[in-house]
Structures are given as C-alpha cells and as structure tokens.
Amino acid sequence: MHKQPFAIKPMIFVGILGLASSFTAQAAPATYGNYTLDAEYISGAIDGPKQDGMSDDPNASWRELSVYPNGAYYDVSFSGESNNSMQTWGYDGNFGVHAFGYGDFFTSASVNYHEIFTNTSDVAQNFYFTFSVQDGAFNMDTGGTGRAELLLSISINGVVVARDQTTMTYYGDDGNGAYLATCESNDKGELGDYMKCEGADYWGPSASGRDFTLDLGLIGAGESFELDYLMYAEVSSLNGGGIWVYSGDPTDQSWKPFNGYFRNDGNGNGNNVPEPSSMALLGLAFAGLAVTRRRQRARA
C-alpha cells in the first residue's frame, strides 16, 4: 500500500493576508521578517539552468503568496512537460518545506530562520534553543529514477552545530516489481536523531515528530551571535517517477515552543558540560566575538 502525499493542514492558511490573485513578482530568495524563502525548479530535465520558483513565471499553473507580520507562506505548482510543486513557509515560529513532482523535473524549496541574540547580562550565560519538528517522510510512488534530499541545519555565526541530512537515490525497477534505492545520512549533533536511514524501505525513511533542546554553550556578557535554522527539501526524477519529501515545525502549542533564551546555570565560569551539538562552538573563543555578516543561505 503506497503512502499518501503530504497535504498542508488547514490551520496553515489561517490569517492569510495575500492571495494568489494579488501576487507580485519576487526575486528569489525573498525575506519576510526573520524568514527567507527560496524555491527553484527545472521542467523536463534534472540538469541545467535552474529557474527561479519565486518569480512571477507565466508557466506556473498555481501560485500563492501569503504575507504575515513576521513571515510568509508560498506555494507554487507547474504542469506541462512535468508536474511539480513546492511549498515553503515561515511565520510566527512555524516553518517548513514540501517538494513534490512526477515526470522529468527538478524542484527545491527552502526556508531559513535568522536571528541575532545578545547576552545583555553582566555574566556569561548558557544559551538554549528549543524547538519541535513534526513528522517527515520520503516517497517514490511509481518507479523511475530520482533523488530526494531533506536537510535540517542549525548554524551559529555560520558554523553548523546541529544537522540532519538524509538523501535517497532511486535507481528504478529491478525487473521483478521491486524498487532499487540507497539511503545516505550526513548528521551532526542532537538534530541528527530526527531521521535515520536504518529501516528505510524503497519509499524511503520517515521520522516521527519530536521536541529538541540544544545547549549551545556559554555566551560571554554583552556578546552577540547569529543563529540560522535552515530547512531544505529537494527532489528530482526521470522516467515518470512520482517523488516527494517534506518536513516542518508544528503550530500545535502542545509541542515545545520555538524559542532561544539565555540562562545562568551556575557561576558563569563554564563548569557545565555542553551537549554534543555545541562541541563545535568550543573552539570559537566567545570572548571578542563580533556579529558576522548575515548569511542568506546556510546550507551545509
């Protein structure tokens, strides 16, 4: 029994301010508040120049941009030589990506949350980043060859401290009605526990929603740093394979709130032991750190 493609829950559309009819041309990537949305595609092939999925392309069969006080929701679909679509959204602590298609195509969607945090106290304090990730999944519906990737990455001043990167490569039918596929992971830190290749079938792996708390170590008094949280989904296919991948942060308040905060865990002298995801920060020497140039895209 094939898994059913992911559908955006109705709650995503609550409070929409801008609709497809009022869409204006954008240049990818586009930033709304703390969120930067991006989308690219190729129709009829998997290689070659990528088209800007955020622009006002007349080839789009459906396009919707909904702008919020701090973020936006974007949905675009193409039909013709191939049928592919991408959704990317980020607003009010909720963000995610979905890429889907069949035929010969390439499509990708990403959203990056960016914020500068400053320890305004007079002592060094630990910084914690809490968030939740909802269910995620891969699927190849109808054979063919293709590739699908899902990346979740958290960076501090451009240095990746936590990552879950999963890639499925599909090689078609083995002649006996079974798919041929391989799964690869490139994980780092606690976030790497979100999705695993172990147990993946020919559709691909799946992940259950869960809460995360990352201890990013001590930040000196008066010090600032840039935090980027990237979600990226990519799919490509030849020979008619229907393929999709998705993930996102839930809006349900029963999940751990999306939040970054400072907390004094003792005397501020660095006696506490950070989680594995913060080990990369230990070599950055927080004394004297300056806010670095904002990265529009933090893909590892």
PDB file of C-alpha atoms in Angstrom:
ATOM      1  CA  MET A   1       0.000   0.000   0.000  1.00  0.00           C
ATOM      2  CA  HIS A   2       1.517   3.315  -1.079  1.00  0.00           C
ATOM      3  CA  LYS A   3       1.808   6.185   1.342  1.00  0.00           C
ATOM      4  CA  GLN A   4      -0.340   9.214   0.582  1.00  0.00           C
ATOM      5  CA  PRO A   5       1.317  12.516  -0.379  1.00  0.00           C
ATOM      6  CA  PHE A   6       1.586  15.096   2.338  1.00  0.00           C
ATOM      7  CA  ALA A   7      -1.053  17.822   2.449  1.00  0.00           C
ATOM      8  CA  ILE A   8      -0.731  21.135   4.282  1.00  0.00           C
ATOM      9  CA  LYS A   9      -3.105  21.215   7.215  1.00  0.00           C
ATOM     10  CA  PRO A  10      -5.906  23.793   7.007  1.00  0.00           C
ATOM     11  CA  MET A  11      -4.518  25.654  10.022  1.00  0.00           C
ATOM     12  CA  ILE A  12      -1.605  26.806   7.889  1.00  0.00           C
ATOM     13  CA  PHE A  13      -3.927  29.107   5.966  1.00  0.00           C
ATOM     14  CA  VAL A  14      -5.477  30.851   8.949  1.00  0.00           C
ATOM     15  CA  GLY A  15      -4.911  34.591   8.813  1.00  0.00           C
ATOM     16  CA  ILE A  16      -3.891  34.766   5.145  1.00  0.00           C
ATOM     17  CA  LEU A  17      -3.381  38.373   4.115  1.00  0.00           C
ATOM     18  CA  GLY A  18      -2.312  37.976   0.488  1.00  0.00           C
ATOM     19  CA  LEU A  19      -3.770  35.543  -2.045  1.00  0.00           C
ATOM     20  CA  ALA A  20      -2.699  34.248  -5.444  1.00  0.00           C
ATOM     21  CA  SER A  21      -4.694  36.946  -7.206  1.00  0.00           C
ATOM     22  CA  SER A  22      -2.623  39.669  -5.545  1.00  0.00           C
ATOM     23  CA  PHE A  23       0.757  38.022  -6.109  1.00  0.00           C
ATOM     24  CA  THR A  24       3.563  40.360  -7.216  1.00  0.00           C
ATOM     25  CA  ALA A  25       6.883  39.363  -8.775  1.00  0.00           C
ATOM     26  CA  GLN A  26       9.636  38.292  -6.380  1.00  0.00           C
ATOM     27  CA  ALA A  27      13.366  37.720  -6.759  1.00  0.00           C
ATOM     28  CA  ALA A  28      14.483  34.547  -5.000  1.00  0.00           C
ATOM     29  CA  PRO A  29      15.343  34.325  -2.236  1.00  0.00           C
ATOM     30  CA  ALA A  30      12.770  36.587  -0.576  1.00  0.00           C
ATOM     31  CA  THR A  31      12.972  37.678   3.082  1.00  0.00           C
ATOM     32  CA  TYR A  32       9.951  38.345   5.285  1.00  0.00           C
ATOM     33  CA  GLY A  33      10.809  39.292   8.862  1.00  0.00           C
ATOM     34  CA  ASN A  34      13.153  36.620  10.226  1.00  0.00           C
ATOM     35  CA  TYR A  35      12.391  34.139   7.421  1.00  0.00           C
ATOM     36  CA  THR A  36      13.987  33.820   3.981  1.00  0.00           C
ATOM     37  CA  LEU A  37      12.051  31.694   1.459  1.00  0.00           C
ATOM     38  CA  ASP A  38      13.521  30.230  -1.718  1.00  0.00           C
ATOM     39  CA  ALA A  39      12.353  27.868  -4.495  1.00  0.00           C
ATOM     40  CA  GLU A  40      13.924  26.613  -7.742  1.00  0.00           C
ATOM     41  CA  TYR A  41      12.840  24.220 -10.488  1.00  0.00           C
ATOM     42  CA  ILE A  42      13.636  22.661 -13.864  1.00  0.00           C
ATOM     43  CA  SER A  43      10.881  21.284 -16.108  1.00  0.00           C
ATOM     44  CA  GLY A  44      11.547  18.405 -18.486  1.00  0.00           C
ATOM     45  CA  ALA A  45      15.032  17.588 -17.129  1.00  0.00           C
ATOM     46  CA  ILE A  46      17.002  17.159 -13.912  1.00  0.00           C
ATOM     47  CA  ASP A  47      20.118  19.097 -15.012  1.00  0.00           C
ATOM     48  CA  GLY A  48      20.664  22.517 -16.489  1.00  0.00           C
ATOM     49  CA  PRO A  49      19.886  26.115 -15.519  1.00  0.00           C
ATOM     50  CA  LYS A  50      17.522  26.317 -12.571  1.00  0.00           C
ATOM     51  CA  GLN A  51      14.506  28.587 -12.820  1.00  0.00           C
ATOM     52  CA  ASP A  52      13.559  30.990 -10.035  1.00  0.00           C
ATOM     53  CA  GLY A  53      10.490  29.440  -8.434  1.00  0.00           C
ATOM     54  CA  MET A  54       9.738  32.664  -6.542  1.00  0.00           C
ATOM     55  CA  SER A  55       9.407  34.814  -9.653  1.00  0.00           C
ATOM     56  CA  ASP A  56       6.166  35.579 -11.452  1.00  0.00           C
ATOM     57  CA  ASP A  57       6.627  32.817 -14.039  1.00  0.00           C
ATOM     58  CA  PRO A  58       3.732  32.589 -16.545  1.00  0.00           C
ATOM     59  CA  ASN A  59       4.343  28.814 -16.778  1.00  0.00           C
ATOM     60  CA  ALA A  60       3.093  28.350 -13.210  1.00  0.00           C
ATOM     61  CA  SER A  61      -0.298  26.680 -13.068  1.00  0.00           C
ATOM     62  CA  TRP A  62      -0.811  27.766  -9.449  1.00  0.00           C
ATOM     63  CA  ARG A  63       0.862  30.390  -7.293  1.00  0.00           C
ATOM     64  CA  GLU A  64       0.042  31.724  -3.844  1.00  0.00           C
ATOM     65  CA  LEU A  65       1.919  34.115  -1.584  1.00  0.00           C
ATOM     66  CA  SER A  66       0.508  34.917   1.857  1.00  0.00           C
ATOM     67  CA  VAL A  67       2.380  37.588   3.813  1.00  0.00           C
ATOM     68  CA  TYR A  68       2.219  37.879   7.611  1.00  0.00           C
ATOM     69  CA  PRO A  69       3.629  40.490  10.050  1.00  0.00           C
ATOM     70  CA  ASN A  70       6.733  38.296  10.509  1.00  0.00           C
ATOM     71  CA  GLY A  71       6.963  35.800   7.669  1.00  0.00           C
ATOM     72  CA  ALA A  72       5.126  34.357   4.694  1.00  0.00           C
ATOM     73  CA  TYR A  73       3.642  31.209   3.118  1.00  0.00           C
ATOM     74  CA  TYR A  74       4.440  30.382  -0.514  1.00  0.00           C
ATOM     75  CA  ASP A  75       3.000  27.677  -2.779  1.00  0.00           C
ATOM     76  CA  VAL A  76       3.722  27.191  -6.489  1.00  0.00           C
ATOM     77  CA  SER A  77       2.975  24.393  -9.000  1.00  0.00           C
ATOM     78  CA  PHE A  78       3.983  23.755 -12.611  1.00  0.00           C
ATOM     79  CA  SER A  79       2.437  21.463 -15.241  1.00  0.00           C
ATOM     80  CA  GLY A  80       3.282  20.547 -18.807  1.00  0.00           C
ATOM     81  CA  GLU A  81       6.448  18.551 -19.516  1.00  0.00           C
ATOM     82  CA  SER A  82       6.395  17.648 -15.839  1.00  0.00           C
ATOM     83  CA  ASN A  83       4.136  18.210 -12.877  1.00  0.00           C
ATOM     84  CA  ASN A  84       5.960  19.512  -9.841  1.00  0.00           C
ATOM     85  CA  SER A  85       5.245  21.752  -6.892  1.00  0.00           C
ATOM     86  CA  MET A  86       6.987  23.256  -3.886  1.00  0.00           C
ATOM     87  CA  GLN A  87       5.788  24.846  -0.677  1.00  0.00           C
ATOM     88  CA  THR A  88       7.896  26.850   1.741  1.00  0.00           C
ATOM     89  CA  TRP A  89       6.647  28.812   4.724  1.00  0.00           C
ATOM     90  CA  GLY A  90       7.858  30.583   7.819  1.00  0.00           C
ATOM     91  CA  TYR A  91       5.965  32.805  10.240  1.00  0.00           C
ATOM     92  CA  ASP A  92       5.349  33.063  13.978  1.00  0.00           C
ATOM     93  CA  GLY A  93       7.738  30.249  14.903  1.00  0.00           C
ATOM     94  CA  ASN A  94       6.227  27.822  12.388  1.00  0.00           C
ATOM     95  CA  PHE A  95       8.109  26.880   9.245  1.00  0.00           C
ATOM     96  CA  GLY A  96       8.653  24.015   6.851  1.00  0.00           C
ATOM     97  CA  VAL A  97       9.145  22.760   3.302  1.00  0.00           C
ATOM     98  CA  HIS A  98       7.495  20.340   0.855  1.00  0.00           C
ATOM     99  CA  ALA A  99       8.712  19.321  -2.616  1.00  0.00           C
ATOM    100  CA  PHE A 100       6.770  17.022  -4.961  1.00  0.00           C
ATOM    101  CA  GLY A 101       6.613  16.040  -8.616  1.00  0.00           C
ATOM    102  CA  TYR A 102       6.420  13.396 -11.334  1.00  0.00           C
ATOM    103  CA  GLY A 103       7.719  13.239 -14.870  1.00  0.00           C
ATOM    104  CA  ASP A 104      11.173  14.635 -15.672  1.00  0.00           C
ATOM    105  CA  PHE A 105      11.942  17.508 -13.312  1.00  0.00           C
ATOM    106  CA  PHE A 106      13.961  19.091 -10.515  1.00  0.00           C
ATOM    107  CA  THR A 107      12.441  21.145  -7.710  1.00  0.00           C
ATOM    108  CA  SER A 108      13.624  22.507  -4.368  1.00  0.00           C
ATOM    109  CA  ALA A 109      12.246  24.618  -1.546  1.00  0.00           C
ATOM    110  CA  SER A 110      13.931  26.123   1.489  1.00  0.00           C
ATOM    111  CA  VAL A 111      13.239  28.368   4.449  1.00  0.00           C
ATOM    112  CA  ASN A 112      15.877  29.901   6.722  1.00  0.00           C
ATOM    113  CA  TYR A 113      15.130  31.455  10.110  1.00  0.00           C
ATOM    114  CA  HIS A 114      17.699  34.108  11.097  1.00  0.00           C
ATOM    115  CA  GLU A 115      18.032  35.995  14.367  1.00  0.00           C
ATOM    116  CA  ILE A 116      20.725  37.825  16.333  1.00  0.00           C
ATOM    117  CA  PHE A 117      20.843  37.079  20.067  1.00  0.00           C
ATOM    118  CA  THR A 118      22.711  39.161  22.652  1.00  0.00           C
ATOM    119  CA  ASN A 119      23.583  38.279  26.233  1.00  0.00           C
ATOM    120  CA  THR A 120      22.565  41.535  27.890  1.00  0.00           C
ATOM    121  CA  SER A 121      23.555  40.381  31.389  1.00  0.00           C
ATOM    122  CA  ASP A 122      26.853  41.138  33.133  1.00  0.00           C
ATOM    123  CA  VAL A 123      27.880  37.446  33.385  1.00  0.00           C
ATOM    124  CA  ALA A 124      28.437  34.630  30.892  1.00  0.00           C
ATOM    125  CA  GLN A 125      25.307  32.544  30.419  1.00  0.00           C
ATOM    126  CA  ASN A 126      24.347  29.367  28.612  1.00  0.00           C
ATOM    127  CA  PHE A 127      22.184  29.746  25.529  1.00  0.00           C
ATOM    128  CA  TYR A 128      19.425  27.214  24.825  1.00  0.00           C
ATOM    129  CA  PHE A 129      17.488  26.758  21.597  1.00  0.00           C
ATOM    130  CA  THR A 130      14.219  24.814  21.947  1.00  0.00           C
ATOM    131  CA  PHE A 131      12.020  23.745  19.044  1.00  0.00           C
ATOM    132  CA  SER A 132       9.942  20.896  17.656  1.00  0.00           C
ATOM    133  CA  VAL A 133       9.950  19.157  14.275  1.00  0.00           C
ATOM    134  CA  GLN A 134       6.793  17.456  13.029  1.00  0.00           C
ATOM    135  CA  ASP A 135       6.637  14.200  11.068  1.00  0.00           C
ATOM    136  CA  GLY A 136       8.723  13.995   7.902  1.00  0.00           C
ATOM    137  CA  ALA A 137       8.875  11.450   5.077  1.00  0.00           C
ATOM    138  CA  PHE A 138      10.162  10.447   1.642  1.00  0.00           C
ATOM    139  CA  ASN A 139       8.202   8.602  -1.028  1.00  0.00           C
ATOM    140  CA  MET A 140       8.744   7.244  -4.562  1.00  0.00           C
ATOM    141  CA  ASP A 141       5.331   6.287  -5.955  1.00  0.00           C
ATOM    142  CA  THR A 142       5.692   4.895  -9.458  1.00  0.00           C
ATOM    143  CA  GLY A 143       9.216   3.727 -10.183  1.00  0.00           C
ATOM    144  CA  GLY A 144      11.608   5.608 -12.411  1.00  0.00           C
ATOM    145  CA  THR A 145      14.894   7.051 -11.236  1.00  0.00           C
ATOM    146  CA  GLY A 146      15.384  10.041  -8.993  1.00  0.00           C
ATOM    147  CA  ARG A 147      16.845  11.663  -5.933  1.00  0.00           C
ATOM    148  CA  ALA A 148      15.345  13.227  -2.809  1.00  0.00           C
ATOM    149  CA  GLU A 149      17.053  15.159  -0.022  1.00  0.00           C
ATOM    150  CA  LEU A 150      15.888  16.628   3.272  1.00  0.00           C
ATOM    151  CA  LEU A 151      18.188  18.905   5.262  1.00  0.00           C
ATOM    152  CA  LEU A 152      17.629  20.499   8.685  1.00  0.00           C
ATOM    153  CA  SER A 153      20.594  22.564   9.865  1.00  0.00           C
ATOM    154  CA  ILE A 154      21.318  24.970  12.735  1.00  0.00           C
ATOM    155  CA  SER A 155      24.318  27.298  12.492  1.00  0.00           C
ATOM    156  CA  ILE A 156      25.954  29.762  14.867  1.00  0.00           C
ATOM    157  CA  ASN A 157      27.922  32.527  13.137  1.00  0.00           C
ATOM    158  CA  GLY A 158      27.992  30.337  10.028  1.00  0.00           C
ATOM    159  CA  VAL A 159      29.288  27.230  11.839  1.00  0.00           C
ATOM    160  CA  VAL A 160      26.941  24.224  11.686  1.00  0.00           C
ATOM    161  CA  VAL A 161      26.342  22.899  15.211  1.00  0.00           C
ATOM    162  CA  ALA A 162      23.433  20.517  14.507  1.00  0.00           C
ATOM    163  CA  ARG A 163      22.307  18.863  11.293  1.00  0.00           C
ATOM    164  CA  ASP A 164      20.049  16.130   9.939  1.00  0.00           C
ATOM    165  CA  GLN A 165      20.705  15.468   6.246  1.00  0.00           C
ATOM    166  CA  THR A 166      19.117  12.463   4.560  1.00  0.00           C
ATOM    167  CA  THR A 167      19.397  11.612   0.852  1.00  0.00           C
ATOM    168  CA  MET A 168      17.564   8.904  -1.096  1.00  0.00           C
ATOM    169  CA  THR A 169      18.695   7.832  -4.581  1.00  0.00           C
ATOM    170  CA  TYR A 170      16.258   5.762  -6.654  1.00  0.00           C
ATOM    171  CA  TYR A 171      17.534   3.514  -9.462  1.00  0.00           C
ATOM    172  CA  GLY A 172      14.258   2.233 -10.905  1.00  0.00           C
ATOM    173  CA  ASP A 173      12.667  -1.208 -11.029  1.00  0.00           C
ATOM    174  CA  ASP A 174      14.781  -4.357 -10.659  1.00  0.00           C
ATOM    175  CA  GLY A 175      12.673  -6.158 -13.267  1.00  0.00           C
ATOM    176  CA  ASN A 176      10.723  -8.105 -10.668  1.00  0.00           C
ATOM    177  CA  GLY A 177       8.460  -5.311  -9.472  1.00  0.00           C
ATOM    178  CA  ALA A 178      10.702  -4.031  -6.656  1.00  0.00           C
ATOM    179  CA  TYR A 179      12.381  -0.639  -6.455  1.00  0.00           C
ATOM    180  CA  LEU A 180      16.141  -0.211  -6.127  1.00  0.00           C
ATOM    181  CA  ALA A 181      17.259   2.581  -3.806  1.00  0.00           C
ATOM    182  CA  THR A 182      20.024   3.686  -1.445  1.00  0.00           C
ATOM    183  CA  CYS A 183      19.835   5.953   1.603  1.00  0.00           C
ATOM    184  CA  GLU A 184      22.641   8.147   2.976  1.00  0.00           C
ATOM    185  CA  SER A 185      22.879  10.282   6.118  1.00  0.00           C
ATOM    186  CA  ASN A 186      25.152  13.211   6.920  1.00  0.00           C
ATOM    187  CA  ASP A 187      24.223  14.057  10.501  1.00  0.00           C
ATOM    188  CA  LYS A 188      25.737  16.117  13.266  1.00  0.00           C
ATOM    189  CA  GLY A 189      24.771  16.614  16.896  1.00  0.00           C
ATOM    190  CA  GLU A 190      21.434  16.018  18.529  1.00  0.00           C
ATOM    191  CA  LEU A 191      19.396  17.076  15.497  1.00  0.00           C
ATOM    192  CA  GLY A 192      20.825  14.057  13.651  1.00  0.00           C
ATOM    193  CA  ASP A 193      18.463  11.828  15.622  1.00  0.00           C
ATOM    194  CA  TYR A 194      15.440  13.161  13.722  1.00  0.00           C
ATOM    195  CA  MET A 195      15.554  10.865  10.665  1.00  0.00           C
ATOM    196  CA  LYS A 196      17.597   7.691  10.134  1.00  0.00           C
ATOM    197  CA  CYS A 197      18.349   5.553   7.091  1.00  0.00           C
ATOM    198  CA  GLU A 198      18.095   2.422   9.214  1.00  0.00           C
ATOM    199  CA  GLY A 199      14.799   0.721   8.483  1.00  0.00           C
ATOM    200  CA  ALA A 200      14.133   2.731   5.307  1.00  0.00           C
ATOM    201  CA  ASP A 201      12.220   0.820   2.604  1.00  0.00           C
ATOM    202  CA  TYR A 202      12.144   1.553  -1.123  1.00  0.00           C
ATOM    203  CA  TRP A 203       9.874   4.522  -0.441  1.00  0.00           C
ATOM    204  CA  GLY A 204      12.471   5.995   1.878  1.00  0.00           C
ATOM    205  CA  PRO A 205      12.801   6.765   5.586  1.00  0.00           C
ATOM    206  CA  SER A 206      10.268   8.570   7.724  1.00  0.00           C
ATOM    207  CA  ALA A 207      10.532  10.450  11.004  1.00  0.00           C
ATOM    208  CA  SER A 208       8.137  10.986  13.890  1.00  0.00           C
ATOM    209  CA  GLY A 209       7.679  14.438  15.329  1.00  0.00           C
ATOM    210  CA  ARG A 210       9.743  15.241  18.407  1.00  0.00           C
ATOM    211  CA  ASP A 211      10.981  18.026  20.668  1.00  0.00           C
ATOM    212  CA  PHE A 212      14.578  19.295  20.728  1.00  0.00           C
ATOM    213  CA  THR A 213      16.595  21.371  23.187  1.00  0.00           C
ATOM    214  CA  LEU A 214      20.107  22.343  22.095  1.00  0.00           C
ATOM    215  CA  ASP A 215      22.559  23.646  24.705  1.00  0.00           C
ATOM    216  CA  LEU A 216      24.812  25.918  22.644  1.00  0.00           C
ATOM    217  CA  GLY A 217      27.254  26.634  25.457  1.00  0.00           C
ATOM    218  CA  LEU A 218      28.379  29.785  27.247  1.00  0.00           C
ATOM    219  CA  ILE A 219      27.970  33.205  25.673  1.00  0.00           C
ATOM    220  CA  GLY A 220      30.039  35.972  27.259  1.00  0.00           C
ATOM    221  CA  ALA A 221      28.494  39.015  28.904  1.00  0.00           C
ATOM    222  CA  GLY A 222      27.494  41.524  26.243  1.00  0.00           C
ATOM    223  CA  GLU A 223      28.336  39.129  23.396  1.00  0.00           C
ATOM    224  CA  SER A 224      26.114  38.667  20.319  1.00  0.00           C
ATOM    225  CA  PHE A 225      25.853  35.883  17.774  1.00  0.00           C
ATOM    226  CA  GLU A 226      23.810  34.988  14.687  1.00  0.00           C
ATOM    227  CA  LEU A 227      21.621  31.894  14.653  1.00  0.00           C
ATOM    228  CA  ASP A 228      20.354  30.358  11.400  1.00  0.00           C
ATOM    229  CA  TYR A 229      17.934  27.441  11.228  1.00  0.00           C
ATOM    230  CA  LEU A 230      17.580  26.078   7.673  1.00  0.00           C
ATOM    231  CA  MET A 231      15.089  23.575   6.246  1.00  0.00           C
ATOM    232  CA  TYR A 232      15.721  22.430   2.668  1.00  0.00           C
ATOM    233  CA  ALA A 233      13.839  19.876   0.537  1.00  0.00           C
ATOM    234  CA  GLU A 234      14.887  18.766  -2.948  1.00  0.00           C
ATOM    235  CA  VAL A 235      13.532  16.173  -5.393  1.00  0.00           C
ATOM    236  CA  SER A 236      14.392  15.233  -8.973  1.00  0.00           C
ATOM    237  CA  SER A 237      13.126  12.446 -11.206  1.00  0.00           C
ATOM    238  CA  LEU A 238      13.336  10.879 -14.666  1.00  0.00           C
ATOM    239  CA  ASN A 239      11.050   8.425 -16.421  1.00  0.00           C
ATOM    240  CA  GLY A 240       7.836   9.353 -14.672  1.00  0.00           C
ATOM    241  CA  GLY A 241       8.641   8.580 -11.058  1.00  0.00           C
ATOM    242  CA  GLY A 242       6.350  10.359  -8.605  1.00  0.00           C
ATOM    243  CA  ILE A 243       8.506  11.539  -5.701  1.00  0.00           C
ATOM    244  CA  TRP A 244       8.061  13.806  -2.694  1.00  0.00           C
ATOM    245  CA  VAL A 245       9.660  14.826   0.599  1.00  0.00           C
ATOM    246  CA  TYR A 246       8.540  17.111   3.424  1.00  0.00           C
ATOM    247  CA  SER A 247       9.151  18.281   6.968  1.00  0.00           C
ATOM    248  CA  GLY A 248       8.203  21.214   9.151  1.00  0.00           C
ATOM    249  CA  ASP A 249       7.688  22.723  12.576  1.00  0.00           C
ATOM    250  CA  PRO A 250       4.233  22.280  14.114  1.00  0.00           C
ATOM    251  CA  THR A 251       1.895  25.061  15.225  1.00  0.00           C
ATOM    252  CA  ASP A 252       0.278  22.940  17.931  1.00  0.00           C
ATOM    253  CA  GLN A 253       1.107  24.597  21.257  1.00  0.00           C
ATOM    254  CA  SER A 254       1.365  21.195  22.956  1.00  0.00           C
ATOM    255  CA  TRP A 255       4.781  20.918  21.284  1.00  0.00           C
ATOM    256  CA  LYS A 256       7.876  22.536  22.771  1.00  0.00           C
ATOM    257  CA  PRO A 257       7.793  26.257  21.944  1.00  0.00           C
ATOM    258  CA  PHE A 258      10.174  27.616  19.318  1.00  0.00           C
ATOM    259  CA  ASN A 259      12.474  29.729  21.446  1.00  0.00           C
ATOM    260  CA  GLY A 260      16.031  30.839  22.086  1.00  0.00           C
ATOM    261  CA  TYR A 261      16.963  32.018  25.567  1.00  0.00           C
ATOM    262  CA  PHE A 262      19.840  32.645  27.981  1.00  0.00           C
ATOM    263  CA  ARG A 263      20.055  31.015  31.383  1.00  0.00           C
ATOM    264  CA  ASN A 264      22.625  31.231  34.162  1.00  0.00           C
ATOM    265  CA  ASP A 265      23.309  27.587  35.042  1.00  0.00           C
ATOM    266  CA  GLY A 266      25.754  28.344  37.843  1.00  0.00           C
ATOM    267  CA  ASN A 267      28.572  30.792  38.440  1.00  0.00           C
ATOM    268  CA  GLY A 268      29.075  31.582  34.755  1.00  0.00           C
ATOM    269  CA  ASN A 269      32.587  30.124  34.729  1.00  0.00           C
ATOM    270  CA  GLY A 270      31.870  27.390  32.185  1.00  0.00           C
ATOM    271  CA  ASN A 271      31.698  24.400  34.546  1.00  0.00           C
ATOM    272  CA  ASN A 272      28.686  22.827  32.852  1.00  0.00           C
ATOM    273  CA  VAL A 273      29.194  20.279  30.044  1.00  0.00           C
ATOM    274  CA  PRO A 274      27.538  21.141  26.701  1.00  0.00           C
ATOM    275  CA  GLU A 275      25.569  18.667  24.620  1.00  0.00           C
ATOM    276  CA  PRO A 276      27.339  17.182  21.558  1.00  0.00           C
ATOM    277  CA  SER A 277      25.732  19.748  19.269  1.00  0.00           C
ATOM    278  CA  SER A 278      27.649  22.531  20.994  1.00  0.00           C
ATOM    279  CA  MET A 279      31.109  20.983  20.760  1.00  0.00           C
ATOM    280  CA  ALA A 280      31.873  22.867  17.552  1.00  0.00           C
ATOM    281  CA  LEU A 281      31.388  26.136  19.425  1.00  0.00           C
ATOM    282  CA  LEU A 282      34.123  25.463  21.967  1.00  0.00           C
ATOM    283  CA  GLY A 283      36.839  26.463  19.503  1.00  0.00           C
ATOM    284  CA  LEU A 284      35.238  29.775  18.604  1.00  0.00           C
ATOM    285  CA  ALA A 285      36.520  31.666  21.708  1.00  0.00           C
ATOM    286  CA  PHE A 286      33.415  33.606  22.614  1.00  0.00           C
ATOM    287  CA  ALA A 287      35.421  36.491  24.142  1.00  0.00           C
ATOM    288  CA  GLY A 288      35.628  39.150  21.460  1.00  0.00           C
ATOM    289  CA  LEU A 289      33.167  37.527  19.041  1.00  0.00           C
ATOM    290  CA  ALA A 290      31.555  40.113  16.771  1.00  0.00           C
ATOM    291  CA  VAL A 291      28.327  39.721  14.862  1.00  0.00           C
ATOM    292  CA  THR A 292      29.277  38.325  11.470  1.00  0.00           C
ATOM    293  CA  ARG A 293      27.766  39.111   8.119  1.00  0.00           C
ATOM    294  CA  ARG A 294      24.261  37.729   7.796  1.00  0.00           C
ATOM    295  CA  ARG A 295      24.106  34.584   5.675  1.00  0.00           C
ATOM    296  CA  GLN A 296      21.060  34.400   3.441  1.00  0.00           C
ATOM    297  CA  ARG A 297      21.501  30.699   2.978  1.00  0.00           C
ATOM    298  CA  ALA A 298      23.269  28.445   5.499  1.00  0.00           C
ATOM    299  CA  ARG A 299      23.100  25.135   3.633  1.00  0.00           C
ATOM    300  CA  ALA A 300      25.955  22.891   4.739  1.00  0.00           C
TER     301      ALA A 300
END
